[in-house]
Amino acid sequence: MSIFAKKQDWDRDTKVTADAAPTPAASHTPRGGSHYGIAEAIQLLRGLPVDQNPDLVVRVVRATLASLSVHLADIIEDANRKQKTTQAKIASEHAKVADLEKQLADHRKEIAALEADLKETTTVKERLQMAEKSAGAPAPMRAGASAAVVTTLLGNKSPDEASHHKD
């Protein structure tokens, strides 16, 4: 039912027989069975110039809602329920974010460990490659170092031993 309904519509919508008394739920359903709660009040107030004359707007809204048998206490109760539900959802989302941040920190630690392992592996590989390249070329003699060892089928001998013990 709208505020500007024709008198016939108004009478038909508000007629109550002597046998049936209006239920409390009926007094909360101004628009053909729909509930008027905090969501509708928020929508209504968004469209009104509350900043220009808040006292006047509040009085007009209160009078309009009262004329539709909508009780402010019911809207306030609905607002309380919505606040509790919203606060619970916020807490849940904060918990999810905290869990994701923990997972992110764990992943960052894993990445750091893998990067350290990669760096160490790369360093060792490069050193082994340098050692492999230098093994193919004769090693330079250091001053005061003993003579190089010659490998024969009979074993390792110094160059002096190899020249003295020819069979």
PDB file of N, CA and C in Angstrom, residues 3 11 49 51 53 63 72 79 120 124-125 130 138 140 154 160:
ATOM      1  N   ILE A   3       1.469   5.549   0.247  1.00  0.00           N
ATOM      2  CA  ILE A   3       0.979   6.673   1.038  1.00  0.00           C
ATOM      3  C   ILE A   3      -0.125   7.397   0.289  1.00  0.00           C
ATOM      4  N   ASP A  11      -9.234   1.863   2.412  1.00  0.00           N
ATOM      5  CA  ASP A  11     -10.260   1.206   3.214  1.00  0.00           C
ATOM      6  C   ASP A  11     -10.166  -0.310   3.080  1.00  0.00           C
ATOM      7  N   PRO A  49      17.640  14.965   2.378  1.00  0.00           N
ATOM      8  CA  PRO A  49      18.691  15.953   2.688  1.00  0.00           C
ATOM      9  C   PRO A  49      18.909  16.081   4.198  1.00  0.00           C
ATOM     10  N   ASP A  51      21.584  16.467   5.880  1.00  0.00           N
ATOM     11  CA  ASP A  51      22.585  17.462   6.263  1.00  0.00           C
ATOM     12  C   ASP A  51      22.014  18.874   6.348  1.00  0.00           C
ATOM     13  N   ASN A  53      18.713  19.978   7.208  1.00  0.00           N
ATOM     14  CA  ASN A  53      17.904  20.234   8.399  1.00  0.00           C
ATOM     15  C   ASN A  53      17.590  18.894   9.060  1.00  0.00           C
ATOM     16  N   ALA A  63       7.109  10.707  11.704  1.00  0.00           N
ATOM     17  CA  ALA A  63       5.658  10.852  11.504  1.00  0.00           C
ATOM     18  C   ALA A  63       5.175   9.969  10.350  1.00  0.00           C
ATOM     19  N   LEU A  72       9.499   2.729  15.422  1.00  0.00           N
ATOM     20  CA  LEU A  72      10.931   3.002  15.430  1.00  0.00           C
ATOM     21  C   LEU A  72      11.688   1.979  16.275  1.00  0.00           C
ATOM     22  N   ALA A  79      18.235  -2.884  13.592  1.00  0.00           N
ATOM     23  CA  ALA A  79      19.572  -2.291  13.455  1.00  0.00           C
ATOM     24  C   ALA A  79      20.554  -2.971  14.406  1.00  0.00           C
ATOM     25  N   GLU A 120      73.500 -21.514  -2.863  1.00  0.00           N
ATOM     26  CA  GLU A 120      74.557 -22.424  -2.431  1.00  0.00           C
ATOM     27  C   GLU A 120      74.846 -23.471  -3.510  1.00  0.00           C
ATOM     28  N   VAL A 124      78.478 -23.886  -5.447  1.00  0.00           N
ATOM     29  CA  VAL A 124      79.215 -25.150  -5.430  1.00  0.00           C
ATOM     30  C   VAL A 124      79.391 -25.669  -6.856  1.00  0.00           C
ATOM     31  N   LYS A 125      78.369 -25.575  -7.667  1.00  0.00           N
ATOM     32  CA  LYS A 125      78.447 -26.026  -9.064  1.00  0.00           C
ATOM     33  C   LYS A 125      79.531 -25.258  -9.808  1.00  0.00           C
ATOM     34  N   MET A 130      84.967 -25.029 -12.223  1.00  0.00           N
ATOM     35  CA  MET A 130      86.317 -24.458 -12.269  1.00  0.00           C
ATOM     36  C   MET A 130      87.346 -25.536 -11.962  1.00  0.00           C
ATOM     37  N   PRO A 138      97.810 -28.920 -16.899  1.00  0.00           N
ATOM     38  CA  PRO A 138      98.783 -29.263 -15.854  1.00  0.00           C
ATOM     39  C   PRO A 138      98.837 -28.180 -14.783  1.00  0.00           C
ATOM     40  N   PRO A 140     100.443 -25.758 -12.208  1.00  0.00           N
ATOM     41  CA  PRO A 140     101.747 -25.102 -12.147  1.00  0.00           C
ATOM     42  C   PRO A 140     102.516 -25.542 -10.908  1.00  0.00           C
ATOM     43  N   LEU A 154     102.471 -49.692 -12.329  1.00  0.00           N
ATOM     44  CA  LEU A 154     102.980 -50.274 -11.093  1.00  0.00           C
ATOM     45  C   LEU A 154     102.688 -49.405  -9.879  1.00  0.00           C
ATOM     46  N   ASP A 160     111.921 -38.789 -10.398  1.00  0.00           N
ATOM     47  CA  ASP A 160     113.267 -39.300 -10.119  1.00  0.00           C
ATOM     48  C   ASP A 160     113.228 -40.808  -9.997  1.00  0.00           C
TER      49      ASP A 160
END
